[in-house]
Amino acid sequence: MTSSAKDRAGGSRSRRAPAVAGVLTLLALVATASFPLGLPEAFSEAFSEVRTGVASPEPPLDSDGCPTAWVDNWHFDGPPGPLVPSEGATSVTLCELVTSQHQDPLLPPERDLGVPRTLTVGVSSMIAILNALPTRAEDDARIRAREKAAGRPVPVDLPRGCNAVGFLTELSFSVRYAGGPPAVVRLDRNCGTASHAGRVRLLDGGRSVVHGGQPVDAFLTLYREQLASTAGAVEPPACAAAPLARRMENRTYADAPRDDIRRNRGRAVHLPTRLVVVTACRYVRDGDRMRLRGRRTLRDGLEPVRALLNDAAAVRVRTNGGGEEVINNTECGRSGPGTTGVRDLDVVWAADLTGAVAEVRVWRSPCRAVVADLGGRLAPKALLDTLDSWLNR
């Protein structure tokens, strides 16, 4: 395993390491990359030993059926059968237990962190996804079949192990029933497992585990649809008359672009839900402030716009020897000592069917970049041309 792959696998072998801002940024940038879970060479260096034995005790729960304390799972085997009962389920709640690492002053504030999200539509689909997660034996068979199909030696032994990353939150699902207590499925992202009542299933492999894997992605897709079905009329976002230039240069976490969609995005594209209104604003620098030069609001034909913005915000990775590298990052759009601040800037405000709003900043001079989170991406010509056609540059 390369050193870069070890870094992405993360963690200390002896203790859980706090997830500082740099680690979070790295995880965000390489979320689409993968490393070879399930192969002996991958685990022998990057993962800690696993404690085996009886199942860990069930955690205490609050009134939402969510854990109020965390108990690591640290094992991979358990009896067969459904992970949770399917009959009589009325809702599924995604619980988020905030850990002490969130007190790190370097980390950006996140609105609603720790607030549970409850799904009341598509519950049977969500239960089916949880119960379809593979056992260790099933996942071992998948890995062996993959290696055989690729013409590589089929591993005899597939040891499992756990990372030691300190996440900001610990995730779980609380499944409620018409009668009886909830079934709580703990998602151990360090071990890549989902467990309930002694049964253990494996999350899908690769970097997706840091987001909770397939079950969390499926939940967030259904949850966004639920939000969209109950959202009222969405007002068009307004252009700020004269924002401070330093805020548009992302000098601190608090200055980063607004992103109400991020909490319910998972591994989906930057704008996963159909847009209902977009406002584009054009600015020129005037002293320490940005002066508004033009604006445009659009409500129709927004699918091509969503595709343009998703393309511009995407992290592009290519294989480089034994690892991966991001090929569309740029220092443009990131201020610091000796750098030149933004002089010409477009800001796109995109509101989707759920009513959530995301801000995308497009630097035009002295350099060109798209800033949709904490990092800059090379600005695609198609997006620049579209903004010019809207704003008559």
Tab-separated table of N, CA and C in Angstrom, residues 190-332:
chain	number	residue	atom	x	y	z
A	190	ASN	N	-15.508	3.332	11.302
A	190	ASN	CA	-14.123	2.881	11.377
A	190	ASN	C	-13.996	1.414	10.973
A	191	CYS	N	-14.973	0.614	11.355
A	191	CYS	CA	-14.939	-0.805	11.005
A	191	CYS	C	-15.720	-1.105	9.731
A	192	GLY	N	-16.535	-0.142	9.270
A	192	GLY	CA	-17.338	-0.366	8.081
A	192	GLY	C	-18.452	-1.355	8.308
A	193	THR	N	-19.099	-1.291	9.492
A	193	THR	CA	-20.130	-2.267	9.828
A	193	THR	C	-21.417	-1.588	10.263
A	194	ALA	N	-22.502	-2.333	10.131
A	194	ALA	CA	-23.803	-1.976	10.696
A	194	ALA	C	-24.208	-3.120	11.610
A	195	SER	N	-24.608	-2.803	12.847
A	195	SER	CA	-24.893	-3.883	13.788
A	195	SER	C	-26.155	-3.600	14.580
A	196	HIS	N	-26.868	-4.686	14.909
A	196	HIS	CA	-28.056	-4.611	15.758
A	196	HIS	C	-28.279	-5.974	16.393
A	197	ALA	N	-28.438	-5.978	17.704
A	197	ALA	CA	-28.799	-7.189	18.458
A	197	ALA	C	-27.880	-8.367	18.133
A	198	GLY	N	-26.570	-8.086	18.006
A	198	GLY	CA	-25.609	-9.138	17.758
A	198	GLY	C	-25.389	-9.459	16.300
A	199	ARG	N	-26.294	-9.009	15.415
A	199	ARG	CA	-26.097	-9.225	13.983
A	199	ARG	C	-25.209	-8.116	13.427
A	200	VAL	N	-24.297	-8.491	12.544
A	200	VAL	CA	-23.353	-7.539	11.965
A	200	VAL	C	-23.384	-7.671	10.452
A	201	ARG	N	-23.503	-6.536	9.784
A	201	ARG	CA	-23.453	-6.503	8.324
A	201	ARG	C	-22.399	-5.491	7.908
A	202	LEU	N	-21.911	-5.619	6.668
A	202	LEU	CA	-20.836	-4.755	6.195
A	202	LEU	C	-21.375	-3.642	5.306
A	203	LEU	N	-20.891	-2.424	5.553
A	203	LEU	CA	-21.186	-1.308	4.670
A	203	LEU	C	-20.396	-1.477	3.381
A	204	ASP	N	-20.815	-0.785	2.329
A	204	ASP	CA	-20.041	-0.880	1.091
A	204	ASP	C	-18.669	-0.274	1.320
A	205	GLY	N	-17.645	-0.779	0.590
A	205	GLY	CA	-16.256	-0.436	0.865
A	205	GLY	C	-15.812	0.881	0.283
A	206	GLY	N	-14.527	1.148	0.418
A	206	GLY	CA	-13.936	2.372	-0.126
A	206	GLY	C	-14.228	3.591	0.723
A	207	ARG	N	-14.012	4.775	0.139
A	207	ARG	CA	-14.172	6.007	0.900
A	207	ARG	C	-15.613	6.256	1.296
A	208	SER	N	-16.562	5.568	0.665
A	208	SER	CA	-17.964	5.785	1.006
A	208	SER	C	-18.243	5.496	2.475
A	209	VAL	N	-17.420	4.663	3.107
A	209	VAL	CA	-17.652	4.306	4.502
A	209	VAL	C	-17.609	5.533	5.407
A	210	VAL	N	-16.802	6.540	5.049
A	210	VAL	CA	-16.708	7.706	5.926
A	210	VAL	C	-18.027	8.457	5.977
A	211	HIS	N	-18.879	8.284	4.959
A	211	HIS	CA	-20.192	8.918	4.963
A	211	HIS	C	-21.282	7.999	5.498
A	212	GLY	N	-20.934	6.771	5.809
A	212	GLY	CA	-21.925	5.823	6.288
A	212	GLY	C	-22.338	4.809	5.253
A	213	GLY	N	-21.746	4.866	4.075
A	213	GLY	CA	-21.998	3.858	3.068
A	213	GLY	C	-23.382	3.937	2.444
A	214	GLN	N	-23.739	2.846	1.766
A	214	GLN	CA	-24.985	2.778	1.007
A	214	GLN	C	-26.229	3.078	1.848
A	215	PRO	N	-26.383	2.578	3.072
A	215	PRO	CA	-27.645	2.855	3.763
A	215	PRO	C	-27.869	4.336	4.034
A	216	VAL	N	-26.812	5.099	4.328
A	216	VAL	CA	-26.978	6.533	4.571
A	216	VAL	C	-27.308	7.254	3.277
A	217	ASP	N	-26.637	6.900	2.189
A	217	ASP	CA	-26.960	7.505	0.899
A	217	ASP	C	-28.424	7.264	0.530
A	218	ALA	N	-28.886	6.031	0.728
A	218	ALA	CA	-30.277	5.709	0.404
A	218	ALA	C	-31.226	6.509	1.296
A	219	PHE	N	-30.916	6.600	2.578
A	219	PHE	CA	-31.764	7.362	3.495
A	219	PHE	C	-31.840	8.823	3.049
A	220	LEU	N	-30.701	9.437	2.735
A	220	LEU	CA	-30.690	10.854	2.372
A	220	LEU	C	-31.444	11.102	1.065
A	221	THR	N	-31.371	10.161	0.124
A	221	THR	CA	-32.152	10.311	-1.105
A	221	THR	C	-33.647	10.343	-0.790
A	222	LEU	N	-34.118	9.401	0.022
A	222	LEU	CA	-35.525	9.367	0.412
A	222	LEU	C	-35.896	10.586	1.248
A	223	TYR	N	-34.967	11.033	2.102
A	223	TYR	CA	-35.260	12.173	2.975
A	223	TYR	C	-35.381	13.463	2.155
A	224	ARG	N	-34.519	13.630	1.151
A	224	ARG	CA	-34.645	14.810	0.287
A	224	ARG	C	-35.979	14.802	-0.447
A	225	GLU	N	-36.413	13.617	-0.908
A	225	GLU	CA	-37.712	13.523	-1.565
A	225	GLU	C	-38.837	13.877	-0.595
A	226	GLN	N	-38.699	13.463	0.656
A	226	GLN	CA	-39.708	13.795	1.661
A	226	GLN	C	-39.743	15.298	1.915
A	227	LEU	N	-38.579	15.921	2.027
A	227	LEU	CA	-38.525	17.376	2.218
A	227	LEU	C	-39.149	18.109	1.034
A	228	ALA	N	-38.858	17.631	-0.180
A	228	ALA	CA	-39.391	18.291	-1.377
A	228	ALA	C	-40.912	18.200	-1.424
A	229	SER	N	-41.470	17.093	-0.932
A	229	SER	CA	-42.926	16.904	-0.989
A	229	SER	C	-43.667	17.804	-0.016
A	230	THR	N	-42.958	18.315	0.984
A	230	THR	CA	-43.611	19.159	1.999
A	230	THR	C	-43.177	20.615	1.935
A	231	ALA	N	-42.224	20.946	1.064
A	231	ALA	CA	-41.737	22.322	0.980
A	231	ALA	C	-42.785	23.216	0.313
A	232	GLY	N	-42.865	24.439	0.768
A	232	GLY	CA	-43.768	25.407	0.167
A	232	GLY	C	-43.098	26.119	-0.996
A	233	ALA	N	-43.632	27.270	-1.352
A	233	ALA	CA	-43.058	28.070	-2.429
A	233	ALA	C	-41.650	28.514	-2.039
A	234	VAL	N	-40.738	28.479	-3.002
A	234	VAL	CA	-39.347	28.851	-2.755
A	234	VAL	C	-39.091	30.235	-3.336
A	235	GLU	N	-38.697	31.153	-2.488
A	235	GLU	CA	-38.405	32.510	-2.937
A	235	GLU	C	-37.030	32.562	-3.594
A	236	PRO	N	-36.872	33.396	-4.632
A	236	PRO	CA	-35.547	33.503	-5.267
A	236	PRO	C	-34.533	34.126	-4.322
A	237	PRO	N	-33.328	33.558	-4.210
A	237	PRO	CA	-32.288	34.184	-3.384
A	237	PRO	C	-31.947	35.573	-3.917
A	238	ALA	N	-31.598	36.460	-3.015
A	238	ALA	CA	-31.274	37.838	-3.396
A	238	ALA	C	-29.769	38.040	-3.442
A	239	CYS	N	-29.330	38.951	-4.294
A	239	CYS	CA	-27.917	39.328	-4.351
A	239	CYS	C	-27.600	40.279	-3.200
A	240	ALA	N	-26.518	40.028	-2.499
A	240	ALA	CA	-26.058	40.968	-1.471
A	240	ALA	C	-25.600	42.252	-2.164
A	241	ALA	N	-25.993	43.393	-1.634
A	241	ALA	CA	-25.680	44.663	-2.294
A	241	ALA	C	-24.188	44.952	-2.310
A	242	ALA	N	-23.498	44.728	-1.188
A	242	ALA	CA	-22.070	45.054	-1.107
A	242	ALA	C	-21.389	44.162	-0.080
A	243	PRO	N	-21.159	42.891	-0.406
A	243	PRO	CA	-20.481	42.004	0.555
A	243	PRO	C	-19.025	42.400	0.730
A	244	LEU	N	-18.473	42.116	1.901
A	244	LEU	CA	-17.063	42.380	2.147
A	244	LEU	C	-16.215	41.495	1.235
A	245	ALA	N	-15.189	42.090	0.637
A	245	ALA	CA	-14.319	41.339	-0.263
A	245	ALA	C	-13.653	40.175	0.448
A	246	ARG	N	-13.245	40.374	1.700
A	246	ARG	CA	-12.538	39.302	2.410
A	246	ARG	C	-13.436	38.089	2.617
A	247	ARG	N	-14.736	38.291	2.763
A	247	ARG	CA	-15.629	37.141	2.914
A	247	ARG	C	-15.718	36.356	1.615
A	248	MET	N	-15.631	37.056	0.487
A	248	MET	CA	-15.689	36.380	-0.805
A	248	MET	C	-14.377	35.667	-1.128
A	249	GLU	N	-13.349	35.867	-0.303
A	249	GLU	CA	-12.036	35.246	-0.522
A	249	GLU	C	-11.796	34.069	0.409
A	250	ASN	N	-12.812	33.684	1.202
A	250	ASN	CA	-12.754	32.456	2.004
A	250	ASN	C	-11.569	32.440	2.959
A	251	ARG	N	-11.341	33.544	3.631
A	251	ARG	CA	-10.169	33.608	4.511
A	251	ARG	C	-10.337	32.783	5.773
A	252	THR	N	-11.542	32.563	6.200
A	252	THR	CA	-11.803	31.720	7.367
A	252	THR	C	-12.923	30.750	7.013
A	253	TYR	N	-13.123	29.737	7.874
A	253	TYR	CA	-14.215	28.804	7.649
A	253	TYR	C	-15.562	29.523	7.628
A	254	ALA	N	-15.699	30.547	8.471
A	254	ALA	CA	-16.963	31.273	8.525
A	254	ALA	C	-17.249	32.004	7.227
A	255	ASP	N	-16.215	32.270	6.418
A	255	ASP	CA	-16.388	32.967	5.145
A	255	ASP	C	-16.689	32.028	3.986
A	256	ALA	N	-16.714	30.736	4.224
A	256	ALA	CA	-16.947	29.775	3.143
A	256	ALA	C	-18.345	29.955	2.563
A	257	PRO	N	-18.559	29.551	1.312
A	257	PRO	CA	-19.885	29.695	0.697
A	257	PRO	C	-20.979	28.997	1.498
A	258	ARG	N	-22.158	29.585	1.473
A	258	ARG	CA	-23.306	28.981	2.142
A	258	ARG	C	-23.676	27.680	1.426
A	259	ASP	N	-24.018	26.658	2.205
A	259	ASP	CA	-24.379	25.372	1.612
A	259	ASP	C	-25.373	24.667	2.517
A	260	ASP	N	-26.664	24.963	2.323
A	260	ASP	CA	-27.705	24.317	3.120
A	260	ASP	C	-27.949	22.877	2.681
A	261	ILE	N	-27.446	22.517	1.504
A	261	ILE	CA	-27.696	21.187	0.959
A	261	ILE	C	-26.729	20.165	1.535
A	262	ARG	N	-25.565	20.612	1.971
A	262	ARG	CA	-24.484	19.702	2.366
A	262	ARG	C	-24.914	18.666	3.403
A	263	ARG	N	-25.700	19.061	4.363
A	263	ARG	CA	-26.066	18.147	5.448
A	263	ARG	C	-26.818	16.926	4.920
A	264	ASN	N	-27.621	17.099	3.885
A	264	ASN	CA	-28.413	15.985	3.360
A	264	ASN	C	-27.902	15.497	2.008
A	265	ARG	N	-26.623	15.772	1.697
A	265	ARG	CA	-26.084	15.417	0.386
A	265	ARG	C	-25.529	14.005	0.354
A	266	GLY	N	-24.771	13.592	1.371
A	266	GLY	CA	-24.087	12.315	1.312
A	266	GLY	C	-23.067	12.315	0.198
A	267	ARG	N	-23.026	11.215	-0.578
A	267	ARG	CA	-22.071	11.111	-1.684
A	267	ARG	C	-22.659	11.583	-3.006
A	268	ALA	N	-23.841	12.170	-2.970
A	268	ALA	CA	-24.470	12.616	-4.206
A	268	ALA	C	-23.706	13.809	-4.779
A	269	VAL	N	-24.092	14.216	-5.983
A	269	VAL	CA	-23.476	15.388	-6.611
A	269	VAL	C	-23.797	16.635	-5.802
A	270	HIS	N	-23.125	17.735	-6.118
A	270	HIS	CA	-23.242	18.943	-5.306
A	270	HIS	C	-24.694	19.417	-5.191
A	271	LEU	N	-25.424	19.368	-6.287
A	271	LEU	CA	-26.838	19.752	-6.299
A	271	LEU	C	-27.647	18.520	-6.684
A	272	PRO	N	-28.040	17.680	-5.718
A	272	PRO	CA	-28.665	16.396	-6.041
A	272	PRO	C	-30.141	16.483	-6.408
A	273	THR	N	-30.793	17.594	-6.070
A	273	THR	CA	-32.238	17.719	-6.253
A	273	THR	C	-32.543	18.789	-7.297
A	274	ARG	N	-33.622	18.608	-8.029
A	274	ARG	CA	-33.987	19.551	-9.085
A	274	ARG	C	-34.087	20.971	-8.546
A	275	LEU	N	-33.555	21.919	-9.297
A	275	LEU	CA	-33.573	23.327	-8.901
A	275	LEU	C	-34.906	23.972	-9.282
A	276	VAL	N	-35.321	24.958	-8.480
A	276	VAL	CA	-36.544	25.698	-8.791
A	276	VAL	C	-36.260	27.161	-9.113
A	277	VAL	N	-35.142	27.686	-8.641
A	277	VAL	CA	-34.800	29.065	-8.951
A	277	VAL	C	-33.301	29.274	-8.758
A	278	VAL	N	-32.709	30.066	-9.659
A	278	VAL	CA	-31.289	30.395	-9.592
A	278	VAL	C	-31.144	31.902	-9.751
A	279	THR	N	-30.318	32.501	-8.903
A	279	THR	CA	-29.989	33.924	-9.023
A	279	THR	C	-28.488	34.055	-9.225
A	280	ALA	N	-28.109	34.766	-10.286
A	280	ALA	CA	-26.695	35.030	-10.559
A	280	ALA	C	-26.407	36.510	-10.305
A	281	CYS	N	-25.304	36.777	-9.624
A	281	CYS	CA	-24.928	38.142	-9.256
A	281	CYS	C	-23.502	38.415	-9.735
A	282	ARG	N	-23.274	39.583	-10.292
A	282	ARG	CA	-21.934	39.949	-10.783
A	282	ARG	C	-21.414	41.140	-9.991
A	283	TYR	N	-20.145	41.020	-9.535
A	283	TYR	CA	-19.542	42.045	-8.685
A	283	TYR	C	-18.199	42.493	-9.247
A	284	VAL	N	-17.833	43.719	-8.895
A	284	VAL	CA	-16.493	44.239	-9.141
A	284	VAL	C	-15.989	44.816	-7.835
A	285	ARG	N	-14.714	44.680	-7.581
A	285	ARG	CA	-14.164	45.142	-6.312
A	285	ARG	C	-14.129	46.655	-6.248
A	286	ASP	N	-14.531	47.192	-5.101
A	286	ASP	CA	-14.512	48.628	-4.841
A	286	ASP	C	-13.993	48.817	-3.421
A	287	GLY	N	-12.663	48.994	-3.298
A	287	GLY	CA	-12.052	49.074	-1.971
A	287	GLY	C	-12.109	47.735	-1.278
A	288	ASP	N	-12.689	47.698	-0.075
A	288	ASP	CA	-12.778	46.455	0.684
A	288	ASP	C	-14.105	45.749	0.437
A	289	ARG	N	-14.919	46.254	-0.499
A	289	ARG	CA	-16.228	45.670	-0.748
A	289	ARG	C	-16.392	45.321	-2.213
A	290	MET	N	-17.364	44.461	-2.466
A	290	MET	CA	-17.708	44.087	-3.831
A	290	MET	C	-18.956	44.860	-4.244
A	291	ARG	N	-18.875	45.608	-5.344
A	291	ARG	CA	-20.004	46.413	-5.815
A	291	ARG	C	-20.796	45.617	-6.846
A	292	LEU	N	-22.107	45.550	-6.659
A	292	LEU	CA	-22.984	44.794	-7.546
A	292	LEU	C	-23.103	45.493	-8.898
A	293	ARG	N	-22.785	44.754	-9.971
A	293	ARG	CA	-22.853	45.288	-11.327
A	293	ARG	C	-24.032	44.762	-12.124
A	294	GLY	N	-24.486	43.566	-11.802
A	294	GLY	CA	-25.601	42.998	-12.551
A	294	GLY	C	-26.162	41.784	-11.853
A	295	ARG	N	-27.404	41.437	-12.226
A	295	ARG	CA	-28.047	40.269	-11.612
A	295	ARG	C	-29.016	39.651	-12.607
A	296	ARG	N	-29.326	38.370	-12.391
A	296	ARG	CA	-30.267	37.665	-13.249
A	296	ARG	C	-30.890	36.533	-12.441
A	297	THR	N	-32.222	36.418	-12.502
A	297	THR	CA	-32.939	35.334	-11.836
A	297	THR	C	-33.619	34.474	-12.888
A	298	LEU	N	-33.461	33.156	-12.769
A	298	LEU	CA	-34.042	32.212	-13.714
A	298	LEU	C	-34.862	31.177	-12.967
A	299	ARG	N	-36.017	30.832	-13.548
A	299	ARG	CA	-36.883	29.807	-12.963
A	299	ARG	C	-37.141	28.642	-13.910
A	300	ASP	N	-36.857	28.829	-15.178
A	300	ASP	CA	-37.173	27.799	-16.166
A	300	ASP	C	-35.894	27.232	-16.781
A	301	GLY	N	-35.997	25.994	-17.275
A	301	GLY	CA	-34.877	25.379	-17.965
A	301	GLY	C	-33.634	25.240	-17.116
A	302	LEU	N	-33.798	24.818	-15.853
A	302	LEU	CA	-32.671	24.828	-14.914
A	302	LEU	C	-31.895	23.511	-14.856
A	303	GLU	N	-32.368	22.453	-15.515
A	303	GLU	CA	-31.607	21.199	-15.477
A	303	GLU	C	-30.226	21.341	-16.112
A	304	PRO	N	-30.090	22.012	-17.274
A	304	PRO	CA	-28.742	22.234	-17.807
A	304	PRO	C	-27.875	23.080	-16.880
A	305	VAL	N	-28.496	24.021	-16.170
A	305	VAL	CA	-27.747	24.850	-15.219
A	305	VAL	C	-27.248	23.996	-14.058
A	306	ARG	N	-28.113	23.130	-13.562
A	306	ARG	CA	-27.703	22.233	-12.472
A	306	ARG	C	-26.546	21.348	-12.915
A	307	ALA	N	-26.604	20.851	-14.153
A	307	ALA	CA	-25.520	20.011	-14.671
A	307	ALA	C	-24.214	20.802	-14.758
A	308	LEU	N	-24.282	22.053	-15.205
A	308	LEU	CA	-23.084	22.892	-15.281
A	308	LEU	C	-22.466	23.103	-13.903
A	309	LEU	N	-23.309	23.416	-12.921
A	309	LEU	CA	-22.806	23.683	-11.575
A	309	LEU	C	-22.261	22.408	-10.936
A	310	ASN	N	-22.910	21.281	-11.167
A	310	ASN	CA	-22.397	20.022	-10.633
A	310	ASN	C	-21.055	19.664	-11.253
A	311	ASP	N	-20.916	19.894	-12.542
A	311	ASP	CA	-19.649	19.631	-13.213
A	311	ASP	C	-18.550	20.531	-12.656
A	312	ALA	N	-18.882	21.794	-12.412
A	312	ALA	CA	-17.885	22.745	-11.922
A	312	ALA	C	-17.454	22.433	-10.495
A	313	ALA	N	-18.373	21.902	-9.673
A	313	ALA	CA	-18.064	21.635	-8.265
A	313	ALA	C	-17.428	20.278	-8.034
A	314	ALA	N	-17.459	19.404	-9.036
A	314	ALA	CA	-16.973	18.034	-8.855
A	314	ALA	C	-15.462	17.986	-8.674
A	315	VAL	N	-15.014	17.083	-7.804
A	315	VAL	CA	-13.593	16.806	-7.629
A	315	VAL	C	-13.189	15.733	-8.638
A	316	ARG	N	-12.191	16.037	-9.456
A	316	ARG	CA	-11.757	15.103	-10.489
A	316	ARG	C	-10.445	14.452	-10.055
A	317	VAL	N	-10.450	13.125	-10.061
A	317	VAL	CA	-9.307	12.358	-9.577
A	317	VAL	C	-8.812	11.453	-10.691
A	318	ARG	N	-7.486	11.322	-10.819
A	318	ARG	CA	-6.910	10.363	-11.754
A	318	ARG	C	-5.901	9.496	-11.019
A	319	THR	N	-5.755	8.274	-11.513
A	319	THR	CA	-4.798	7.349	-10.918
A	319	THR	C	-3.392	7.764	-11.312
A	320	ASN	N	-2.521	7.812	-10.309
A	320	ASN	CA	-1.140	8.224	-10.540
A	320	ASN	C	-0.228	7.216	-9.856
A	321	GLY	N	0.245	6.225	-10.611
A	321	GLY	CA	1.054	5.180	-10.002
A	321	GLY	C	0.196	4.347	-9.071
A	322	GLY	N	0.589	4.312	-7.796
A	322	GLY	CA	-0.142	3.514	-6.831
A	322	GLY	C	-1.215	4.275	-6.087
A	323	GLY	N	-1.441	5.547	-6.416
A	323	GLY	CA	-2.438	6.325	-5.698
A	323	GLY	C	-3.273	7.170	-6.634
A	324	GLU	N	-3.952	8.164	-6.068
A	324	GLU	CA	-4.766	9.071	-6.851
A	324	GLU	C	-4.362	10.506	-6.563
A	325	GLU	N	-4.612	11.371	-7.534
A	325	GLU	CA	-4.379	12.795	-7.340
A	325	GLU	C	-5.560	13.573	-7.894
A	326	VAL	N	-5.882	14.671	-7.229
A	326	VAL	CA	-6.943	15.550	-7.694
A	326	VAL	C	-6.362	16.452	-8.772
A	327	ILE	N	-7.005	16.524	-9.925
A	327	ILE	CA	-6.416	17.229	-11.065
A	327	ILE	C	-7.084	18.560	-11.367
A	328	ASN	N	-8.162	18.904	-10.665
A	328	ASN	CA	-8.809	20.184	-10.979
A	328	ASN	C	-8.813	21.156	-9.805
A	329	ASN	N	-7.957	20.925	-8.809
A	329	ASN	CA	-7.804	21.898	-7.738
A	329	ASN	C	-6.986	23.084	-8.217
A	330	THR	N	-7.189	24.219	-7.594
A	330	THR	CA	-6.400	25.404	-7.893
A	330	THR	C	-6.303	26.265	-6.645
A	331	GLU	N	-5.173	26.958	-6.507
A	331	GLU	CA	-5.006	27.894	-5.391
A	331	GLU	C	-5.779	29.181	-5.637
A	332	CYS	N	-6.180	29.408	-6.872
A	332	CYS	CA	-7.012	30.572	-7.173
A	332	CYS	C	-8.299	30.484	-6.352
